[in-house]
CSV table of C-alpha atoms and ligand atoms in Angstrom, one decimal:
chain,number,residue,atom,x,y,z
A,210,MET,CA,107.7,96.8,119.6
A,211,ALA,CA,108.9,100.1,117.7
A,212,SER,CA,106.7,102.9,118.6
A,213,TYR,CA,104.2,104.6,115.4
A,214,LEU,CA,106.5,107.4,115.2
A,215,GLY,CA,109.8,105.1,115.0
A,216,HIS,CA,108.2,102.9,111.9
A,217,LEU,CA,107.1,106.2,110.2
A,218,SER,CA,110.7,107.9,110.6
A,219,PHE,CA,112.2,104.8,109.8
A,220,SER,CA,110.0,104.0,106.3
A,221,SER,CA,109.8,107.5,105.5
A,222,ALA,CA,113.7,107.8,105.0
A,223,LEU,CA,113.8,104.5,103.6
A,224,GLY,CA,110.9,105.7,101.2
A,225,ALA,CA,113.1,108.4,100.5
A,226,ALA,CA,116.0,106.3,99.6
A,227,TYR,CA,114.2,104.4,97.5
A,228,GLY,CA,112.8,107.1,95.4
A,229,SER,CA,116.4,108.4,95.1
A,230,VAL,CA,117.3,105.6,93.9
A,231,ALA,CA,114.8,106.0,91.1
A,232,VAL,CA,115.7,109.2,90.1
A,233,PHE,CA,119.4,109.0,90.1
A,234,ALA,CA,119.7,105.4,88.5
A,235,TRP,CA,116.8,105.6,85.9
A,236,ASN,CA,116.0,109.1,85.6
A,237,LEU,CA,112.2,108.1,86.8
A,238,ASP,CA,109.7,111.2,86.5
A,239,TRP,CA,108.5,112.7,90.2
A,240,GLY,CA,105.5,110.9,89.8
A,241,PRO,CA,106.3,107.2,90.2
A,242,VAL,CA,109.2,108.6,92.6
A,243,PHE,CA,106.6,109.6,94.9
A,244,LEU,CA,104.2,107.6,94.2
A,245,GLY,CA,107.3,104.3,95.4
A,246,ALA,CA,108.5,106.7,98.2
A,247,GLY,CA,104.9,107.1,99.7
A,248,LEU,CA,104.1,103.9,99.3
A,249,THR,CA,107.5,102.3,101.0
A,250,THR,CA,106.2,104.6,104.3
A,251,ILE,CA,103.1,102.9,104.0
A,252,GLY,CA,104.6,99.8,103.4
A,253,GLY,CA,106.6,100.5,106.7
A,254,LEU,CA,102.9,101.0,108.6
A,255,LEU,CA,100.8,98.4,107.6
A,256,PRO,CA,101.5,95.8,110.0
A,257,ASP,CA,100.5,97.4,112.9
A,258,LEU,CA,96.7,97.6,110.9
A,259,ASP,CA,96.4,94.3,113.4
A,260,SER,CA,97.4,96.6,116.8
A,261,GLU,CA,94.3,96.5,118.6
A,262,SER,CA,93.7,100.5,119.5
A,263,GLY,CA,94.8,104.1,119.7
A,264,VAL,CA,95.2,106.9,117.0
A,265,PRO,CA,97.6,105.4,115.1
A,266,VAL,CA,95.7,102.3,113.5
A,267,ARG,CA,92.7,104.9,113.2
A,268,GLU,CA,95.0,107.2,110.9
A,269,LEU,CA,96.4,104.0,109.2
A,270,PHE,CA,93.1,103.1,108.1
A,271,SER,CA,92.0,106.5,107.1
A,272,LEU,CA,94.9,106.1,105.1
A,273,ALA,CA,94.3,102.9,103.7
A,274,ALA,CA,91.0,104.0,103.0
A,275,VAL,CA,92.3,106.7,100.6
A,276,VAL,CA,95.5,104.6,99.2
A,277,GLY,CA,93.7,101.8,98.4
A,278,PRO,CA,91.0,103.1,96.2
A,279,VAL,CA,93.1,105.7,94.6
A,280,LEU,CA,95.3,102.8,93.4
A,281,LEU,CA,92.4,101.8,91.6
A,282,LEU,CA,92.1,104.2,89.1
A,283,HIS,CA,93.7,102.5,86.8
A,284,ARG,CA,91.7,99.6,86.8
A,285,LEU,CA,88.5,101.6,86.7
A,286,VAL,CA,89.9,103.9,83.8
A,287,ASP,CA,90.0,100.6,82.0
A,288,MET,CA,86.7,99.2,82.5
A,289,GLY,CA,85.3,102.5,80.9
A,290,LEU,CA,83.5,104.0,83.8
A,291,SER,CA,82.6,107.8,83.7
A,292,MET,CA,84.0,109.9,85.8
A,293,GLU,CA,81.0,110.1,88.0
A,294,GLU,CA,81.2,106.8,88.4
A,295,ILE,CA,84.5,106.4,89.3
A,296,LEU,CA,84.2,109.1,92.1
A,297,VAL,CA,81.0,107.0,93.6
A,298,VAL,CA,83.3,103.6,93.5
A,299,LEU,CA,86.1,105.7,94.8
A,300,GLY,CA,83.6,107.0,97.4
A,301,GLY,CA,82.3,104.0,98.3
A,302,ALA,CA,85.5,102.1,98.6
A,303,TYR,CA,86.7,104.8,101.1
A,304,LEU,CA,83.4,104.0,103.4
A,305,LEU,CA,83.8,99.7,103.4
A,306,ILE,CA,87.5,100.3,104.5
A,307,ARG,CA,87.1,103.1,106.9
A,308,TYR,CA,84.4,102.2,108.7
A,309,GLY,CA,83.8,97.9,107.5
A,310,LEU,CA,87.0,96.5,107.0
A,311,SER,CA,88.5,98.3,109.9
A,312,ARG,CA,85.7,96.9,112.2
A,313,ILE,CA,86.4,92.9,111.3
A,314,PHE,CA,90.3,93.7,111.6
A,315,LYS,CA,89.2,94.6,114.9
A,316,LYS,CA,87.7,91.7,115.4
A,317,ILE,CA,89.8,88.8,113.9
A,318,THR,CA,93.4,90.0,114.3
A,319,VAL,CA,95.8,89.8,117.2
A,320,HIS,CA,98.2,92.2,117.2
A,321,ARG,CA,102.1,90.9,115.9
A,322,GLY,CA,99.7,87.4,114.5
A,323,ILE,CA,100.5,86.4,110.8
A,324,PHE,CA,100.4,90.4,109.7
A,325,HIS,CA,103.9,90.2,111.1
A,326,SER,CA,105.0,88.0,108.9
A,327,ILE,CA,107.0,87.6,105.7
A,328,PRO,CA,104.2,85.8,103.7
A,329,ALA,CA,101.8,88.6,104.8
A,330,MET,CA,104.7,91.2,102.9
A,331,LEU,CA,104.4,89.4,99.9
A,332,ILE,CA,100.8,89.7,100.2
A,333,ALA,CA,101.0,93.4,100.7
A,334,GLY,CA,103.0,93.5,97.8
A,335,LEU,CA,101.1,91.2,95.2
A,336,ALA,CA,98.1,93.1,96.2
A,337,VAL,CA,99.7,96.7,95.4
A,338,PHE,CA,100.5,95.2,91.9
A,339,HIS,CA,97.7,93.9,91.7
A,340,LEU,CA,95.3,97.0,92.3
A,341,TYR,CA,97.5,99.1,90.3
A,342,ARG,CA,97.0,98.3,87.0
A,343,SER,CA,99.2,100.6,85.2
A,344,PRO,CA,100.3,99.2,81.3
A,345,ASN,CA,103.7,100.4,82.8
A,346,LEU,CA,104.5,96.4,84.1
A,347,GLY,CA,108.0,97.8,85.5
A,348,LEU,CA,106.0,100.7,87.4
A,349,ARG,CA,103.7,98.1,89.3
A,350,ILE,CA,106.9,96.0,90.2
A,351,TYR,CA,109.0,99.3,91.4
A,352,LEU,CA,105.6,100.4,93.8
A,353,ALA,CA,105.1,96.2,95.0
A,354,LEU,CA,108.9,96.1,95.9
A,355,GLY,CA,108.9,99.4,97.6
A,356,THR,CA,105.8,98.5,99.5
A,357,MET,CA,107.6,95.0,100.5
A,358,LEU,CA,110.6,96.8,101.6
A,359,GLY,CA,108.9,99.0,103.9
A,360,PHE,CA,107.1,96.4,105.1
A,361,LEU,CA,110.1,94.3,105.8
A,362,SER,CA,111.3,97.7,107.4
A,363,HIS,CA,109.1,97.1,109.9
A,364,LEU,CA,109.3,93.5,110.8
A,365,ILE,CA,113.2,94.3,111.3
A,366,LEU,CA,112.6,96.9,113.2
A,367,ASP,CA,109.9,95.1,115.7
A,368,GLU,CA,112.4,92.0,116.1
A,369,LEU,CA,114.9,94.5,116.8
A,370,CYS,CA,113.2,96.7,119.6
A,371,SER,CA,112.1,94.0,121.2
A,372,VAL,CA,112.5,95.8,124.6
A,373,GLY,CA,109.3,98.1,125.2
A,374,PHE,CA,108.9,100.8,127.5
A,375,SER,CA,105.5,100.2,129.9
A,376,GLY,CA,105.2,103.7,131.9
A,377,LEU,CA,108.6,104.1,133.2
A,378,LYS,CA,109.9,100.6,133.6
A,379,LEU,CA,111.7,98.6,130.5
A,380,ARG,CA,110.7,95.2,130.2
A,381,LEU,CA,111.2,92.6,127.8
A,382,ASN,CA,108.3,93.1,125.2
A,383,LYS,CA,106.6,89.6,125.6
A,384,TYR,CA,106.0,89.1,121.5
A,385,ALA,CA,109.9,89.4,121.5
A,386,GLY,CA,111.0,87.6,118.1
A,387,SER,CA,107.5,87.4,116.6
A,388,ALA,CA,107.7,89.6,113.6
A,389,LEU,CA,109.8,88.1,111.1
A,390,LYS,CA,108.4,84.8,110.9
A,391,PHE,CA,106.9,82.6,108.1
A,392,PHE,CA,103.5,81.0,110.2
A,393,SER,CA,100.9,81.8,112.7
A,394,PRO,CA,100.1,79.4,115.6
A,395,SER,CA,96.9,79.0,114.2
A,396,TRP,CA,96.7,76.3,111.1
A,397,PRO,CA,93.3,77.6,110.1
A,398,VAL,CA,94.9,81.2,109.6
A,399,ASN,CA,98.1,79.6,108.1
A,400,VAL,CA,95.9,77.9,105.2
A,401,VAL,CA,93.8,81.0,104.6
A,402,THR,CA,97.4,83.3,104.3
A,403,TYR,CA,99.4,80.7,101.8
A,404,THR,CA,95.9,80.0,99.9
A,405,LEU,CA,95.5,84.0,99.8
A,406,LEU,CA,99.8,84.3,98.7
A,407,ILE,CA,99.5,81.6,96.4
A,408,ALA,CA,96.2,82.6,94.2
A,409,LEU,CA,97.6,86.1,94.2
A,410,ALA,CA,101.3,85.1,92.9
A,411,TRP,CA,99.7,83.0,89.9
A,412,LEU,CA,97.8,85.7,88.8
A,413,ALA,CA,101.3,88.1,89.0
A,414,ILE,CA,102.5,85.0,86.9
A,415,GLN,CA,99.9,84.9,84.2
A,416,GLU,CA,99.7,88.3,84.1
A,417,THR,CA,104.0,88.7,83.2
A,418,GLY,CA,104.3,84.6,82.1
A,419,ASP,CA,103.4,86.3,78.1
A,420,LEU,CA,106.5,88.6,78.5
A,421,ASN,CA,109.7,87.7,77.1
A,422,LEU,CA,111.2,89.0,81.0
A,423,GLU,CA,114.5,86.7,80.7
A,424,ASN,CA,117.0,89.4,79.2
A,425,ALA,CA,115.1,92.2,80.6
A,426,ASN,CA,117.5,94.5,83.7
A,427,PHE,CA,115.0,96.2,85.8
A,428,PRO,CA,115.7,99.8,85.1
A,429,ASP,CA,114.7,99.0,81.5
A,430,LEU,CA,111.9,97.5,82.2
A,431,ILE,CA,110.5,100.4,83.9
A,432,MET,CA,111.7,102.4,80.7
A,433,ASN,CA,110.8,100.7,78.2
A,434,VAL,CA,109.6,97.2,77.8
A,435,PRO,CA,106.2,97.8,80.2
A,436,SER,CA,103.8,98.0,77.9
A,437,ARG,CA,101.8,95.2,77.5
A,438,THR,CA,98.6,94.9,74.9
A,439,LYS,CA,95.3,93.6,76.3
B,662,ZN,ZN1,104.4,96.1,114.5
């Protein structure tokens, strides 16, 4: 299993590359570019939210507690809330994730459990797609893909670096070969995971279904098509 720093350096390099593609190929503005690069980097750290302990996990939860609510901004503005109400919601969401969700996570997750899996990667991407309700559909897809790309890099890195250091001795990691998987050994966990995945995917299809995407290529989507009239 690669270390926190290993994942961070790899996914931030990947994020820089992902942002660069958007600049050079599609001429995107610096806002979406940095957002995409940042989400790719965070995606590369996300699977380890299930780690049992340590400073990196606490940091990761602090990060998630900030990024999650901020992604909600578009939605909150759309709901017609005042600036003060938005601040209250953002603050509440921060506290909920940072102190509530992190406790629950510690109780119910197993390290290298379902969080290190392909369906979890898809759920992370879909979650970003749904949270970030910009009128620009292409941008939402760009950000979701970045998150999944980072997430995938984490799984691959974990899979490749299945030899870990324990003290000074090099030993085969007991989790070797468990990152790039589709199922957990626990069936209730699989049912919950796939139900969530199908629900999020279905909602995404509902949202994009009334657009004629067949002839749109991806850069076009980011630059032009995106607006969806409500
Ligand atoms: Zn991991």
